[in-house]
Amino acid sequence: PARLAFASGATYTPIGANLAWAGADRGQFYPRAFREFAQAGLNWTRIWMVHWSGLNLDWLPGDMGKSPPPGTLDLRVAVAWDQIVRQAEEQGVYVQIVLQHHGQFSNGTDPAWQDHPWNAANGGFLHSPDEFFTSPVARGLTALKYRYIVARWGYSPAVLAWELFSEVHWVDAMNWHHQEDDVVRWHSEMAAYLHTIDPYGHLVTTSTDNLRSPIYAAMDYFQPHLYPANVFAGVRQFDPMPAQLDRPVFYGEIGDDHEALTPGQKRSGVAIVPPIWASLMGKGRYPAQPWPGEQLIEQNRLGELGAVARFLTVTGLGNREGLTPFSAVVESAVRIPLRLMGGQVWQHRPSPEITVPLDGREPIEFAEVPQIMVGSPGSGANGFPDHAIYHFDFPRPVTLGIHVAGAGEGGAAIRVSVDGAVAIERSFPARPAGPGATIQPSTADLSLTVTAGQHVITVENSGGADWLEVSRIDLGLETSVLAAVGKRGEDFVTLWVWHRTGVFALPETTPVSGTLVLDDVPAGTWTVTWWDTIKGLPGAPGVVRHPGGTLRLPTPPISRHAAVVLTR
């Protein structure tokens, strides 16, 4: 049940990118995109029924005229969808059709409610966005629209799923008013209705960040999104773990909103595909799907995503069972400062307790390092972390550098304790409003000397009503410039190796070679194949006759990233 499969029983491994809406030329965007997806070996996308791109049946952009009255659909939009579905089918691309998005019913996050034709302020019948989930009229008209959608496009196997909502946790009913029960009932009702009227049994899903939410109870697979600070750790982690879930799960959107990138790096698209490689080496079965699919096309980087698709096809990674994620040491002469980076940003996670390796390994648990720690009891009750506990074993005395990148307007405080004793306390007062108000800085670089040996260090938001951002902790040590994460079993091992400072660099950095150190490799004859992860091409395989135990494996020169596959 936790695997996606065709009717034949063959596994379906989704790999692609979001094409949520057409940016410019609506008529030519999707034909071109699907052709290029097919050429790159990609088989998945998400497309939203959004008004600003002329893809919402009952809400039109200004250049198409006035939106139709409630209960009426514009068939020009339907014709556009006819073409999208047909072209996707012709090119072998499977589409999650997103029926609603959070902005339609939000006054806060990506707000579009003020322009909604059902808004009473615009002549509609809903007096608040929350009523969309409870109004019998809204529910009835929505069900009728869904009936039309299924009747017109349900014939096509190119429809992977009907996705009820994109990021429903941002609608006002959940984000501000905590009316999750209403949203849960709406999802259950609509999912049941779609299953009743769809003769071809298309899957039904929705996207919300909390995999424990009862919203997912009626969905056929889990579809979280992820915009972390430490993306290489975040994409390898789920909460709860996929092994504890009874249905498939993969990240339907990942993006670089919170990564420490320059504007030039973001514009270039250099950071889009490497996290997809990292996602292959995590707890999930399927790759994460990047948000900016259109940017990949515009920057001529779609082939880099195609490289991931070829790797999946050749290695059969999506079909393999019993593989365990891990991180390996990579030795190299080039060293850089060792830092513990903030991982998750505004995710519903408990306050973590993490053992931090100092040998350059990148454990999945780094995904739980909170960049944001809350201060108010309400935020803590909503499941956000307010502290983190770290276990270290320092080889020598070190001076830690703790970078506070910001604090909320309501004020916060940081407390750092070593083995239970308070070592640092610093407050960031609430910032007064109004002209002439004295604004205190909300950033700081704090330092702390710690002796050699084992220590427990706690970092917490100890006061104030608002959030505290700790973006990194400099550990006063150095590590290899190369890092590696992978998956392993008794007869199969694969790793993705990246240049920590070069993976997103503009321009490309000088290549560095190193040595992978793999512990507890079973004895036997192993075939070793290194992959060019930019072009998606395997090198000539080599053979290693291994007596068992630690295997030391030289790497090729790496300026950005590479992958290796070992098969016994």
Short mmCIF file of N, CA, C and O in Angstrom, two decimals, residues 422-534:
data_model
loop_
_atom_site.label_atom_id
_atom_site.label_comp_id
_atom_site.label_asym_id
_atom_site.label_seq_id
_atom_site.Cartn_x
_atom_site.Cartn_y
_atom_site.Cartn_z
N VAL A 422 23.86 27.45 33.06
CA VAL A 422 23.66 28.54 32.11
C VAL A 422 24.99 29.20 31.79
O VAL A 422 25.73 29.60 32.68
N ALA A 423 25.30 29.29 30.48
CA ALA A 423 26.56 29.89 30.04
C ALA A 423 26.35 31.21 29.32
O ALA A 423 27.22 32.09 29.38
N ILE A 424 25.23 31.37 28.64
CA ILE A 424 24.93 32.61 27.91
C ILE A 424 23.45 32.93 28.10
O ILE A 424 22.59 32.03 27.99
N GLU A 425 23.15 34.18 28.36
CA GLU A 425 21.77 34.67 28.31
C GLU A 425 21.79 36.03 27.63
O GLU A 425 22.62 36.88 27.94
N ARG A 426 20.88 36.21 26.71
CA ARG A 426 20.80 37.49 25.98
C ARG A 426 19.35 37.71 25.59
O ARG A 426 18.69 36.82 25.05
N SER A 427 18.84 38.90 25.89
CA SER A 427 17.44 39.21 25.56
C SER A 427 17.37 40.13 24.36
O SER A 427 18.29 40.93 24.11
N PHE A 428 16.28 40.03 23.64
CA PHE A 428 15.98 40.89 22.50
C PHE A 428 14.60 41.48 22.77
O PHE A 428 13.57 40.83 22.53
N PRO A 429 14.55 42.70 23.32
CA PRO A 429 13.28 43.27 23.76
C PRO A 429 12.30 43.45 22.61
O PRO A 429 12.68 43.53 21.43
N ALA A 430 11.03 43.54 22.99
CA ALA A 430 9.99 43.85 22.01
C ALA A 430 10.30 45.20 21.37
O ALA A 430 10.81 46.11 22.03
N ARG A 431 10.03 45.29 20.09
CA ARG A 431 10.36 46.52 19.36
C ARG A 431 9.15 47.46 19.36
O ARG A 431 8.09 47.11 18.80
N PRO A 432 9.27 48.61 19.99
CA PRO A 432 8.13 49.53 20.06
C PRO A 432 7.79 50.10 18.69
O PRO A 432 8.65 50.24 17.82
N ALA A 433 6.54 50.40 18.52
CA ALA A 433 6.08 50.99 17.26
C ALA A 433 6.01 52.50 17.39
O ALA A 433 6.07 53.06 18.48
N GLY A 434 5.89 53.15 16.25
CA GLY A 434 5.69 54.58 16.26
C GLY A 434 6.93 55.37 15.93
O GLY A 434 8.05 54.87 16.09
N PRO A 435 6.77 56.61 15.50
CA PRO A 435 7.94 57.46 15.14
C PRO A 435 8.78 57.78 16.36
O PRO A 435 8.26 57.98 17.46
N GLY A 436 10.07 57.80 16.18
CA GLY A 436 10.99 58.14 17.26
C GLY A 436 11.30 57.00 18.20
O GLY A 436 12.07 57.17 19.15
N ALA A 437 10.72 55.84 17.98
CA ALA A 437 10.97 54.71 18.87
C ALA A 437 12.40 54.21 18.69
O ALA A 437 12.93 54.17 17.59
N THR A 438 13.02 53.83 19.80
CA THR A 438 14.38 53.29 19.76
C THR A 438 14.31 51.80 19.46
O THR A 438 13.70 51.03 20.20
N ILE A 439 14.94 51.40 18.37
CA ILE A 439 14.89 50.00 17.96
C ILE A 439 16.18 49.31 18.36
O ILE A 439 17.27 49.71 17.95
N GLN A 440 16.07 48.29 19.21
CA GLN A 440 17.22 47.51 19.61
C GLN A 440 17.52 46.45 18.54
O GLN A 440 16.61 45.90 17.92
N PRO A 441 18.80 46.14 18.32
CA PRO A 441 19.12 45.12 17.32
C PRO A 441 18.59 43.74 17.73
O PRO A 441 18.55 43.43 18.93
N SER A 442 18.17 42.97 16.74
CA SER A 442 17.64 41.63 17.02
C SER A 442 18.55 40.55 16.46
O SER A 442 18.14 39.42 16.27
N THR A 443 19.80 40.91 16.18
CA THR A 443 20.80 39.93 15.75
C THR A 443 21.98 39.99 16.71
O THR A 443 22.20 41.00 17.39
N ALA A 444 22.73 38.89 16.75
CA ALA A 444 23.88 38.85 17.65
C ALA A 444 24.78 37.69 17.26
O ALA A 444 24.32 36.67 16.76
N ASP A 445 26.08 37.86 17.50
CA ASP A 445 27.05 36.78 17.39
C ASP A 445 27.60 36.51 18.78
O ASP A 445 28.30 37.37 19.35
N LEU A 446 27.29 35.37 19.32
CA LEU A 446 27.66 35.01 20.68
C LEU A 446 28.75 33.95 20.65
O LEU A 446 28.79 33.11 19.75
N SER A 447 29.65 33.95 21.62
CA SER A 447 30.72 32.96 21.66
C SER A 447 30.77 32.29 23.02
O SER A 447 30.36 32.87 24.05
N LEU A 448 31.30 31.06 23.00
CA LEU A 448 31.30 30.24 24.21
C LEU A 448 32.45 29.25 24.11
O LEU A 448 32.55 28.50 23.12
N THR A 449 33.33 29.20 25.10
CA THR A 449 34.43 28.24 25.12
C THR A 449 34.02 27.01 25.92
O THR A 449 33.48 27.13 27.03
N VAL A 450 34.27 25.84 25.32
CA VAL A 450 33.87 24.56 25.92
C VAL A 450 35.09 23.66 25.98
O VAL A 450 35.89 23.61 25.04
N THR A 451 35.26 22.96 27.08
CA THR A 451 36.41 22.08 27.25
C THR A 451 36.25 20.82 26.40
O THR A 451 35.18 20.51 25.90
N ALA A 452 37.35 20.08 26.25
CA ALA A 452 37.33 18.82 25.52
C ALA A 452 36.46 17.81 26.26
O ALA A 452 36.24 17.90 27.47
N GLY A 453 35.94 16.84 25.49
CA GLY A 453 35.15 15.76 26.08
C GLY A 453 33.68 15.88 25.77
O GLY A 453 33.25 16.69 24.94
N GLN A 454 32.89 15.08 26.46
CA GLN A 454 31.46 14.99 26.21
C GLN A 454 30.71 16.10 26.94
O GLN A 454 30.96 16.35 28.12
N HIS A 455 29.80 16.73 26.20
CA HIS A 455 28.99 17.81 26.77
C HIS A 455 27.58 17.78 26.19
O HIS A 455 27.39 17.35 25.04
N VAL A 456 26.64 18.24 26.98
CA VAL A 456 25.26 18.44 26.53
C VAL A 456 25.00 19.95 26.52
O VAL A 456 25.10 20.61 27.56
N ILE A 457 24.71 20.47 25.33
CA ILE A 457 24.49 21.90 25.17
C ILE A 457 23.04 22.14 24.76
O ILE A 457 22.56 21.54 23.78
N THR A 458 22.35 22.98 25.51
CA THR A 458 20.95 23.30 25.24
C THR A 458 20.85 24.75 24.77
O THR A 458 21.40 25.65 25.42
N VAL A 459 20.16 24.95 23.67
CA VAL A 459 19.89 26.28 23.15
C VAL A 459 18.38 26.47 23.17
O VAL A 459 17.64 25.64 22.63
N GLU A 460 17.91 27.56 23.79
CA GLU A 460 16.46 27.73 23.93
C GLU A 460 16.06 29.19 23.82
O GLU A 460 16.85 30.10 24.05
N ASN A 461 14.81 29.37 23.43
CA ASN A 461 14.16 30.68 23.48
C ASN A 461 13.55 30.78 24.87
O ASN A 461 12.51 30.18 25.15
N SER A 462 14.21 31.53 25.74
CA SER A 462 13.87 31.48 27.16
C SER A 462 12.97 32.61 27.63
O SER A 462 12.62 32.65 28.82
N GLY A 463 12.62 33.53 26.75
CA GLY A 463 11.78 34.62 27.21
C GLY A 463 11.23 35.44 26.08
O GLY A 463 11.75 35.42 24.97
N GLY A 464 10.16 36.17 26.35
CA GLY A 464 9.51 36.97 25.31
C GLY A 464 8.42 36.17 24.65
O GLY A 464 8.33 34.94 24.75
N ALA A 465 7.58 36.88 23.93
CA ALA A 465 6.40 36.26 23.35
C ALA A 465 6.59 35.83 21.91
O ALA A 465 5.69 35.26 21.31
N ASP A 466 7.77 36.11 21.35
CA ASP A 466 7.90 35.92 19.91
C ASP A 466 9.01 34.91 19.59
O ASP A 466 9.61 34.31 20.47
N TRP A 467 9.31 34.78 18.32
CA TRP A 467 10.23 33.77 17.83
C TRP A 467 11.68 34.26 17.88
O TRP A 467 11.96 35.45 17.90
N LEU A 468 12.59 33.28 17.86
CA LEU A 468 14.03 33.53 17.84
C LEU A 468 14.62 32.69 16.71
O LEU A 468 14.27 31.52 16.55
N GLU A 469 15.51 33.31 15.91
CA GLU A 469 16.13 32.60 14.79
C GLU A 469 17.62 32.40 15.06
O GLU A 469 18.38 33.36 15.16
N VAL A 470 18.03 31.13 15.17
CA VAL A 470 19.44 30.76 15.31
C VAL A 470 19.83 30.05 14.02
O VAL A 470 19.45 28.91 13.79
N SER A 471 20.59 30.73 13.17
CA SER A 471 20.83 30.20 11.83
C SER A 471 21.99 29.20 11.79
O SER A 471 22.00 28.32 10.92
N ARG A 472 22.97 29.32 12.73
CA ARG A 472 24.06 28.36 12.70
C ARG A 472 24.83 28.43 14.02
O ARG A 472 24.76 29.41 14.76
N ILE A 473 25.58 27.34 14.27
CA ILE A 473 26.53 27.28 15.37
C ILE A 473 27.87 26.86 14.79
O ILE A 473 28.00 25.75 14.24
N ASP A 474 28.87 27.74 14.84
CA ASP A 474 30.23 27.40 14.42
C ASP A 474 30.87 26.59 15.54
O ASP A 474 30.92 27.03 16.68
N LEU A 475 31.37 25.40 15.19
CA LEU A 475 31.82 24.46 16.20
C LEU A 475 33.30 24.55 16.52
O LEU A 475 33.82 23.77 17.32
N GLY A 476 34.02 25.48 15.90
CA GLY A 476 35.42 25.66 16.23
C GLY A 476 36.32 24.54 15.75
O GLY A 476 37.45 24.39 16.24
N LEU A 477 35.86 23.75 14.81
CA LEU A 477 36.62 22.65 14.24
C LEU A 477 36.55 22.74 12.73
O LEU A 477 35.80 23.56 12.18
N GLU A 478 37.32 21.89 12.04
CA GLU A 478 37.28 21.84 10.59
C GLU A 478 36.82 20.46 10.13
O GLU A 478 36.90 19.47 10.88
N THR A 479 36.34 20.41 8.88
CA THR A 479 35.88 19.15 8.31
C THR A 479 36.22 19.13 6.83
O THR A 479 36.59 20.15 6.25
N SER A 480 36.06 17.96 6.21
CA SER A 480 36.31 17.81 4.78
C SER A 480 35.34 18.65 3.98
O SER A 480 34.17 18.81 4.34
N VAL A 481 35.82 19.18 2.85
CA VAL A 481 34.95 19.95 1.97
C VAL A 481 33.96 19.05 1.24
O VAL A 481 32.98 19.54 0.67
N LEU A 482 34.20 17.72 1.23
CA LEU A 482 33.29 16.78 0.60
C LEU A 482 32.42 16.10 1.66
O LEU A 482 32.90 15.78 2.75
N ALA A 483 31.15 15.90 1.33
CA ALA A 483 30.20 15.23 2.22
C ALA A 483 29.45 14.17 1.43
O ALA A 483 29.36 14.25 0.20
N ALA A 484 28.91 13.18 2.13
CA ALA A 484 28.23 12.08 1.44
C ALA A 484 27.07 11.55 2.26
O ALA A 484 27.17 11.40 3.49
N VAL A 485 25.96 11.28 1.57
CA VAL A 485 24.81 10.60 2.16
C VAL A 485 24.41 9.48 1.21
O VAL A 485 24.67 9.55 0.00
N GLY A 486 23.77 8.45 1.75
CA GLY A 486 23.43 7.33 0.88
C GLY A 486 22.38 6.41 1.47
O GLY A 486 21.78 6.69 2.51
N LYS A 487 22.16 5.30 0.76
CA LYS A 487 21.31 4.20 1.21
C LYS A 487 22.09 2.91 1.03
O LYS A 487 22.86 2.77 0.08
N ARG A 488 21.84 1.96 1.92
CA ARG A 488 22.62 0.74 1.84
C ARG A 488 21.82 -0.48 2.27
O ARG A 488 20.89 -0.38 3.07
N GLY A 489 22.21 -1.63 1.69
CA GLY A 489 21.71 -2.93 2.09
C GLY A 489 22.86 -3.92 2.04
O GLY A 489 24.03 -3.54 1.88
N GLU A 490 22.55 -5.20 2.13
CA GLU A 490 23.60 -6.20 2.13
C GLU A 490 24.32 -6.30 0.79
O GLU A 490 25.51 -6.59 0.73
N ASP A 491 23.61 -6.08 -0.30
CA ASP A 491 24.18 -6.30 -1.64
C ASP A 491 24.17 -5.05 -2.51
O ASP A 491 24.52 -5.12 -3.69
N PHE A 492 23.71 -3.92 -1.96
CA PHE A 492 23.58 -2.70 -2.76
C PHE A 492 23.85 -1.50 -1.87
O PHE A 492 23.31 -1.38 -0.77
N VAL A 493 24.72 -0.62 -2.35
CA VAL A 493 25.02 0.63 -1.64
C VAL A 493 25.07 1.74 -2.69
O VAL A 493 25.67 1.58 -3.76
N THR A 494 24.45 2.86 -2.40
CA THR A 494 24.58 4.03 -3.26
C THR A 494 24.78 5.26 -2.40
O THR A 494 24.24 5.35 -1.28
N LEU A 495 25.59 6.19 -2.88
CA LEU A 495 25.84 7.45 -2.17
C LEU A 495 25.84 8.61 -3.15
O LEU A 495 26.21 8.44 -4.32
N TRP A 496 25.44 9.75 -2.64
CA TRP A 496 25.55 11.02 -3.36
C TRP A 496 26.58 11.85 -2.61
O TRP A 496 26.49 12.04 -1.38
N VAL A 497 27.60 12.33 -3.31
CA VAL A 497 28.72 13.06 -2.71
C VAL A 497 28.70 14.49 -3.25
O VAL A 497 28.62 14.70 -4.46
N TRP A 498 28.80 15.47 -2.35
CA TRP A 498 28.78 16.86 -2.82
C TRP A 498 29.92 17.66 -2.21
O TRP A 498 30.43 17.35 -1.14
N HIS A 499 30.29 18.68 -2.97
CA HIS A 499 31.30 19.66 -2.56
C HIS A 499 30.56 20.73 -1.77
O HIS A 499 29.74 21.47 -2.31
N ARG A 500 30.85 20.82 -0.48
CA ARG A 500 30.03 21.67 0.39
C ARG A 500 30.00 23.12 -0.06
O ARG A 500 28.96 23.78 0.02
N THR A 501 31.11 23.66 -0.52
CA THR A 501 31.14 25.06 -0.93
C THR A 501 30.96 25.22 -2.44
O THR A 501 30.75 26.33 -2.92
N GLY A 502 31.05 24.13 -3.19
CA GLY A 502 30.95 24.21 -4.64
C GLY A 502 29.64 23.80 -5.23
O GLY A 502 29.36 24.10 -6.39
N VAL A 503 28.79 23.12 -4.44
CA VAL A 503 27.59 22.54 -5.02
C VAL A 503 26.67 23.61 -5.62
O VAL A 503 26.03 23.39 -6.66
N PHE A 504 26.61 24.79 -5.01
CA PHE A 504 25.76 25.88 -5.51
C PHE A 504 26.59 27.06 -6.03
O PHE A 504 26.06 28.15 -6.24
N ALA A 505 27.88 26.86 -6.22
CA ALA A 505 28.77 27.99 -6.51
C ALA A 505 28.59 28.54 -7.92
O ALA A 505 28.31 27.82 -8.86
N LEU A 506 28.77 29.86 -8.02
CA LEU A 506 28.86 30.56 -9.31
C LEU A 506 30.12 31.41 -9.27
O LEU A 506 30.22 32.33 -8.44
N PRO A 507 31.11 31.12 -10.10
CA PRO A 507 31.19 30.04 -11.08
C PRO A 507 31.61 28.73 -10.43
O PRO A 507 31.82 28.67 -9.22
N GLU A 508 31.80 27.68 -11.26
CA GLU A 508 32.17 26.36 -10.77
C GLU A 508 33.52 26.41 -10.06
O GLU A 508 34.45 27.09 -10.49
N THR A 509 33.62 25.66 -8.96
CA THR A 509 34.85 25.66 -8.17
C THR A 509 35.86 24.63 -8.68
O THR A 509 35.54 23.77 -9.51
N THR A 510 37.07 24.71 -8.16
CA THR A 510 38.12 23.74 -8.51
C THR A 510 37.75 22.37 -7.95
O THR A 510 37.40 22.25 -6.77
N PRO A 511 37.81 21.32 -8.77
CA PRO A 511 37.43 19.98 -8.28
C PRO A 511 38.35 19.50 -7.16
O PRO A 511 39.53 19.83 -7.10
N VAL A 512 37.78 18.69 -6.27
CA VAL A 512 38.50 18.12 -5.14
C VAL A 512 38.25 16.61 -5.13
O VAL A 512 37.11 16.17 -5.30
N SER A 513 39.30 15.84 -4.92
CA SER A 513 39.17 14.40 -4.76
C SER A 513 39.28 14.04 -3.28
O SER A 513 39.86 14.78 -2.49
N GLY A 514 38.75 12.88 -2.93
CA GLY A 514 38.82 12.43 -1.55
C GLY A 514 38.70 10.93 -1.47
O GLY A 514 38.81 10.22 -2.48
N THR A 515 38.44 10.45 -0.27
CA THR A 515 38.28 9.01 -0.03
C THR A 515 37.02 8.78 0.78
O THR A 515 36.88 9.31 1.90
N LEU A 516 36.09 8.01 0.23
CA LEU A 516 34.90 7.59 0.97
C LEU A 516 35.30 6.50 1.95
O LEU A 516 36.00 5.54 1.59
N VAL A 517 34.83 6.62 3.17
CA VAL A 517 35.11 5.61 4.19
C VAL A 517 33.79 4.94 4.56
O VAL A 517 32.95 5.56 5.24
N LEU A 518 33.60 3.71 4.11
CA LEU A 518 32.35 2.99 4.32
C LEU A 518 32.56 1.92 5.37
O LEU A 518 33.37 1.00 5.18
N ASP A 519 31.83 2.00 6.46
CA ASP A 519 31.96 1.03 7.55
C ASP A 519 31.13 -0.21 7.27
O ASP A 519 30.07 -0.14 6.61
N ASP A 520 31.58 -1.34 7.78
CA ASP A 520 30.80 -2.59 7.83
C ASP A 520 30.27 -3.02 6.48
O ASP A 520 29.12 -3.44 6.34
N VAL A 521 31.10 -2.95 5.45
CA VAL A 521 30.70 -3.43 4.12
C VAL A 521 30.91 -4.94 4.07
O VAL A 521 32.01 -5.43 4.36
N PRO A 522 29.89 -5.72 3.70
CA PRO A 522 30.03 -7.18 3.67
C PRO A 522 31.12 -7.63 2.71
O PRO A 522 31.39 -6.98 1.68
N ALA A 523 31.75 -8.75 3.03
CA ALA A 523 32.79 -9.31 2.17
C ALA A 523 32.18 -9.76 0.85
O ALA A 523 31.02 -10.17 0.77
N GLY A 524 32.98 -9.65 -0.21
CA GLY A 524 32.53 -10.11 -1.52
C GLY A 524 33.15 -9.31 -2.63
O GLY A 524 33.98 -8.42 -2.40
N THR A 525 32.74 -9.62 -3.84
CA THR A 525 33.20 -8.90 -5.01
C THR A 525 32.15 -7.85 -5.37
O THR A 525 30.99 -8.19 -5.61
N TRP A 526 32.56 -6.61 -5.37
CA TRP A 526 31.65 -5.50 -5.57
C TRP A 526 31.97 -4.79 -6.88
O TRP A 526 33.13 -4.50 -7.18
N THR A 527 30.92 -4.50 -7.65
CA THR A 527 31.04 -3.64 -8.82
C THR A 527 30.82 -2.19 -8.37
O THR A 527 29.83 -1.90 -7.70
N VAL A 528 31.72 -1.30 -8.75
CA VAL A 528 31.67 0.10 -8.33
C VAL A 528 31.52 0.98 -9.57
O VAL A 528 32.37 0.93 -10.47
N THR A 529 30.46 1.77 -9.62
CA THR A 529 30.20 2.64 -10.77
C THR A 529 29.96 4.07 -10.29
O THR A 529 29.03 4.32 -9.51
N TRP A 530 30.80 4.98 -10.74
CA TRP A 530 30.60 6.40 -10.44
C TRP A 530 29.75 7.03 -11.54
O TRP A 530 29.87 6.67 -12.70
N TRP A 531 28.87 7.96 -11.13
CA TRP A 531 27.96 8.63 -12.05
C TRP A 531 28.29 10.11 -12.15
O TRP A 531 28.54 10.77 -11.13
N ASP A 532 28.25 10.63 -13.38
CA ASP A 532 28.23 12.07 -13.61
C ASP A 532 26.80 12.53 -13.37
O ASP A 532 25.90 12.26 -14.17
N THR A 533 26.56 13.21 -12.25
CA THR A 533 25.20 13.57 -11.86
C THR A 533 24.67 14.80 -12.57
O THR A 533 23.49 15.13 -12.44
N ILE A 534 25.50 15.50 -13.30
CA ILE A 534 25.01 16.62 -14.11
C ILE A 534 24.48 16.10 -15.45
O ILE A 534 23.40 16.49 -15.89
#
